[in-house]
Amino acid sequence: MSTDYYEILGVSRNASEEEIKRAYRTLARQLHPDANGGDVDAEARFKEVTLAYETLKDPEKRNRYDQFGPDGMRGPSMDGFATGLGDIFEAFFGGSPFGSTNNRSAATRRGDDLEVVLQLQFEEAVFGAQKEISVKAPSTCESCGGTGAREGTHPSKCSECGGTGQIRRVRQSILGQVVSTSACSRCLGTGEEILTPCPDCRGEGRRTVEKTVSVDVPAGIDDGVRLRISGGGGAAWRGGVPGDLYVHLRVSPHDRFERAGNDLVLKLHVAMTQAALGSEIEFDTLDGKERITLMPGTQSGHVVRIKGKGVPVLRGKGRGDLHVQVIVDTPSNLSKEQLQLLHQLAQLREEQVSPVSEGGIFHKIRTSFG
């Protein structure tokens, strides 16, 4: 993996801000996890490209990178110092002198992610579809709008912590007085308490309901791909950020077509006479009627390629091809006249075949008893 941010973005070291931005947008579209079906390598490359762009788009960071390279971007910061020192105080005194680092405010509370399976028909995966699925999940309470407070009232400043969401404690130690902080147990770190809870959600700000989610299935999607719907998951407690919905796609097999990447494969059965003498065969494709010409003497297994009748390129341009594999069927249940004609053909071609049975199985039984 390269550590040269310019090389990662594919730009020169004197590239302008606009060139850097343009290169990043192109790579981000190609490598984004949603466009690569959870490909681990693509996700790693996406993170690498994003780090390079975040560094080079900022003049100050870019100047530091040009002087010191990637190592120059990893210098110590007060945030890291505070976090490390806070961990030491937490271990000895039960709190951090810099405030709690484990509690989430209302702005950062996040709902649960949800996962569902969506079954698609073969044609829906090829051409794309708009699907709706029902999901049972926590949703924002309509009565209180997610605040958790009864209609006409509002959350109040927490009487325990005064709205800070934290409780400060002073302790004596070998170092003298130490002030530690921890999450307020009354408001759970939000700084607000509900004096008059909403009767419908009981102060949660959310209720579990059956909701309908629209899923935009892009053309060219394949079996096993996972789609992420941002914000489609469960609602957060008291007005936080909703989680995401992950949709696992399952594609039903087709009775005639098979998929090979962006190509389609069709096994087309034809009569022996059509293959031997040549003919024009009309058949159904996913796009409608299609016609191919078989040359005289076409052998079973012969493949005819029809360009542009395959699967659309996922989030791209163009389509794959349709490969029609000819399967020559041997005739059966022939009439007496048809058998005689085939024997005549065999004689003309000097081919060794079984003799004609004049009376069938009963004739054979009779002749065996003389």
PDB file of C-alpha atoms in Angstrom, residues 33-144:
ATOM      1  CA  PRO A  33     -18.501   0.677  -0.099  1.00  0.00           C
ATOM      2  CA  ASP A  34     -22.091   1.037  -1.384  1.00  0.00           C
ATOM      3  CA  ALA A  35     -20.841   0.585  -4.957  1.00  0.00           C
ATOM      4  CA  ASN A  36     -18.717  -2.486  -4.243  1.00  0.00           C
ATOM      5  CA  GLY A  37     -20.996  -4.786  -2.304  1.00  0.00           C
ATOM      6  CA  GLY A  38     -18.915  -4.873   0.863  1.00  0.00           C
ATOM      7  CA  ASP A  39     -15.591  -5.576  -0.902  1.00  0.00           C
ATOM      8  CA  VAL A  40     -12.966  -5.333   1.880  1.00  0.00           C
ATOM      9  CA  ASP A  41     -10.162  -4.267  -0.468  1.00  0.00           C
ATOM     10  CA  ALA A  42     -12.281  -1.507  -2.020  1.00  0.00           C
ATOM     11  CA  GLU A  43     -13.281  -0.254   1.429  1.00  0.00           C
ATOM     12  CA  ALA A  44      -9.627  -0.115   2.514  1.00  0.00           C
ATOM     13  CA  ARG A  45      -8.712   1.788  -0.658  1.00  0.00           C
ATOM     14  CA  PHE A  46     -11.632   4.175  -0.070  1.00  0.00           C
ATOM     15  CA  LYS A  47     -10.340   4.991   3.425  1.00  0.00           C
ATOM     16  CA  GLU A  48      -6.825   5.458   2.051  1.00  0.00           C
ATOM     17  CA  VAL A  49      -8.034   7.822  -0.684  1.00  0.00           C
ATOM     18  CA  THR A  50     -10.136   9.796   1.793  1.00  0.00           C
ATOM     19  CA  LEU A  51      -7.178  10.215   4.172  1.00  0.00           C
ATOM     20  CA  ALA A  52      -5.018  11.456   1.295  1.00  0.00           C
ATOM     21  CA  TYR A  53      -7.672  13.942   0.196  1.00  0.00           C
ATOM     22  CA  GLU A  54      -8.337  15.240   3.730  1.00  0.00           C
ATOM     23  CA  THR A  55      -4.617  15.938   4.047  1.00  0.00           C
ATOM     24  CA  LEU A  56      -3.918  17.534   0.674  1.00  0.00           C
ATOM     25  CA  LYS A  57      -7.050  19.674   0.461  1.00  0.00           C
ATOM     26  CA  ASP A  58      -5.966  21.674   3.518  1.00  0.00           C
ATOM     27  CA  PRO A  59      -3.061  24.056   2.693  1.00  0.00           C
ATOM     28  CA  GLU A  60      -1.561  23.860   6.184  1.00  0.00           C
ATOM     29  CA  LYS A  61      -1.750  20.053   6.354  1.00  0.00           C
ATOM     30  CA  ARG A  62      -0.433  19.778   2.807  1.00  0.00           C
ATOM     31  CA  ASN A  63       2.551  21.973   3.618  1.00  0.00           C
ATOM     32  CA  ARG A  64       3.337  19.873   6.697  1.00  0.00           C
ATOM     33  CA  TYR A  65       2.984  16.672   4.667  1.00  0.00           C
ATOM     34  CA  ASP A  66       5.282  18.027   1.924  1.00  0.00           C
ATOM     35  CA  GLN A  67       7.948  18.755   4.547  1.00  0.00           C
ATOM     36  CA  PHE A  68       7.696  15.720   6.814  1.00  0.00           C
ATOM     37  CA  GLY A  69       5.631  13.130   4.925  1.00  0.00           C
ATOM     38  CA  PRO A  70       2.978  10.932   6.599  1.00  0.00           C
ATOM     39  CA  ASP A  71       4.904  10.832   9.880  1.00  0.00           C
ATOM     40  CA  GLY A  72       4.537  14.578  10.146  1.00  0.00           C
ATOM     41  CA  MET A  73       0.765  14.149  10.295  1.00  0.00           C
ATOM     42  CA  ARG A  74       0.871  11.918  13.378  1.00  0.00           C
ATOM     43  CA  GLY A  75       2.228  14.330  15.942  1.00  0.00           C
ATOM     44  CA  PRO A  76       0.917  14.284  19.536  1.00  0.00           C
ATOM     45  CA  SER A  77      -2.131  16.407  20.340  1.00  0.00           C
ATOM     46  CA  MET A  78      -3.765  17.639  23.507  1.00  0.00           C
ATOM     47  CA  ASP A  79      -6.807  15.501  22.699  1.00  0.00           C
ATOM     48  CA  GLY A  80      -4.719  12.337  22.857  1.00  0.00           C
ATOM     49  CA  PHE A  81      -2.926  13.587  25.969  1.00  0.00           C
ATOM     50  CA  ALA A  82      -6.218  14.364  27.684  1.00  0.00           C
ATOM     51  CA  THR A  83      -7.660  10.981  26.789  1.00  0.00           C
ATOM     52  CA  GLY A  84      -4.630   9.109  28.114  1.00  0.00           C
ATOM     53  CA  LEU A  85      -4.472  11.122  31.315  1.00  0.00           C
ATOM     54  CA  GLY A  86      -8.225  10.729  31.754  1.00  0.00           C
ATOM     55  CA  ASP A  87      -7.840   6.948  31.623  1.00  0.00           C
ATOM     56  CA  ILE A  88      -5.267   7.102  34.434  1.00  0.00           C
ATOM     57  CA  PHE A  89      -7.566   9.218  36.621  1.00  0.00           C
ATOM     58  CA  GLU A  90     -10.468   6.886  35.834  1.00  0.00           C
ATOM     59  CA  ALA A  91      -8.447   3.902  37.041  1.00  0.00           C
ATOM     60  CA  PHE A  92      -7.366   5.557  40.337  1.00  0.00           C
ATOM     61  CA  PHE A  93     -10.199   7.937  41.219  1.00  0.00           C
ATOM     62  CA  GLY A  94     -13.290   6.684  39.361  1.00  0.00           C
ATOM     63  CA  GLY A  95     -13.593   9.665  37.027  1.00  0.00           C
ATOM     64  CA  SER A  96     -11.764  11.888  34.554  1.00  0.00           C
ATOM     65  CA  PRO A  97     -10.464  15.424  35.252  1.00  0.00           C
ATOM     66  CA  PHE A  98     -11.422  16.333  31.657  1.00  0.00           C
ATOM     67  CA  GLY A  99     -15.028  15.121  31.866  1.00  0.00           C
ATOM     68  CA  SER A 100     -16.665  11.908  30.808  1.00  0.00           C
ATOM     69  CA  THR A 101     -15.561  10.474  27.461  1.00  0.00           C
ATOM     70  CA  ASN A 102     -18.056   7.613  27.322  1.00  0.00           C
ATOM     71  CA  ASN A 103     -21.405   9.426  27.382  1.00  0.00           C
ATOM     72  CA  ARG A 104     -23.260  10.557  24.317  1.00  0.00           C
ATOM     73  CA  SER A 105     -25.224  13.777  24.066  1.00  0.00           C
ATOM     74  CA  ALA A 106     -28.573  13.977  22.264  1.00  0.00           C
ATOM     75  CA  ALA A 107     -26.731  15.091  19.134  1.00  0.00           C
ATOM     76  CA  THR A 108     -24.588  11.940  19.073  1.00  0.00           C
ATOM     77  CA  ARG A 109     -27.063   9.314  20.338  1.00  0.00           C
ATOM     78  CA  ARG A 110     -27.710   6.840  17.557  1.00  0.00           C
ATOM     79  CA  GLY A 111     -30.437   4.311  16.937  1.00  0.00           C
ATOM     80  CA  ASP A 112     -29.841   0.648  16.214  1.00  0.00           C
ATOM     81  CA  ASP A 113     -28.895  -0.593  12.766  1.00  0.00           C
ATOM     82  CA  LEU A 114     -31.329  -3.084  11.253  1.00  0.00           C
ATOM     83  CA  GLU A 115     -30.828  -5.915   8.764  1.00  0.00           C
ATOM     84  CA  VAL A 116     -33.422  -7.460   6.455  1.00  0.00           C
ATOM     85  CA  VAL A 117     -33.416  -9.880   3.509  1.00  0.00           C
ATOM     86  CA  LEU A 118     -35.079  -8.849   0.244  1.00  0.00           C
ATOM     87  CA  GLN A 119     -35.932 -11.500  -2.355  1.00  0.00           C
ATOM     88  CA  LEU A 120     -35.665 -10.328  -5.982  1.00  0.00           C
ATOM     89  CA  GLN A 121     -36.794 -11.864  -9.231  1.00  0.00           C
ATOM     90  CA  PHE A 122     -34.034 -12.441 -11.784  1.00  0.00           C
ATOM     91  CA  GLU A 123     -35.321  -9.646 -14.054  1.00  0.00           C
ATOM     92  CA  GLU A 124     -35.479  -7.177 -11.137  1.00  0.00           C
ATOM     93  CA  ALA A 125     -31.797  -7.722 -10.406  1.00  0.00           C
ATOM     94  CA  VAL A 126     -30.899  -7.264 -14.075  1.00  0.00           C
ATOM     95  CA  PHE A 127     -32.922  -4.142 -14.814  1.00  0.00           C
ATOM     96  CA  GLY A 128     -33.321  -2.661 -11.324  1.00  0.00           C
ATOM     97  CA  ALA A 129     -36.521  -2.118  -9.388  1.00  0.00           C
ATOM     98  CA  GLN A 130     -38.232   0.009  -6.785  1.00  0.00           C
ATOM     99  CA  LYS A 131     -39.217  -2.254  -3.898  1.00  0.00           C
ATOM    100  CA  GLU A 132     -40.988  -1.653  -0.625  1.00  0.00           C
ATOM    101  CA  ILE A 133     -40.312  -3.684   2.480  1.00  0.00           C
ATOM    102  CA  SER A 134     -41.993  -3.725   5.879  1.00  0.00           C
ATOM    103  CA  VAL A 135     -39.739  -3.359   8.903  1.00  0.00           C
ATOM    104  CA  LYS A 136     -40.721  -3.527  12.548  1.00  0.00           C
ATOM    105  CA  ALA A 137     -38.490  -1.010  14.290  1.00  0.00           C
ATOM    106  CA  PRO A 138     -38.415   1.856  16.796  1.00  0.00           C
ATOM    107  CA  SER A 139     -39.712   5.023  15.119  1.00  0.00           C
ATOM    108  CA  THR A 140     -39.954   8.609  16.306  1.00  0.00           C
ATOM    109  CA  CYS A 141     -43.053   9.067  18.450  1.00  0.00           C
ATOM    110  CA  GLU A 142     -45.548  11.201  16.521  1.00  0.00           C
ATOM    111  CA  SER A 143     -47.234  12.431  19.679  1.00  0.00           C
ATOM    112  CA  CYS A 144     -44.156  14.116  21.169  1.00  0.00           C
TER     113      CYS A 144
END
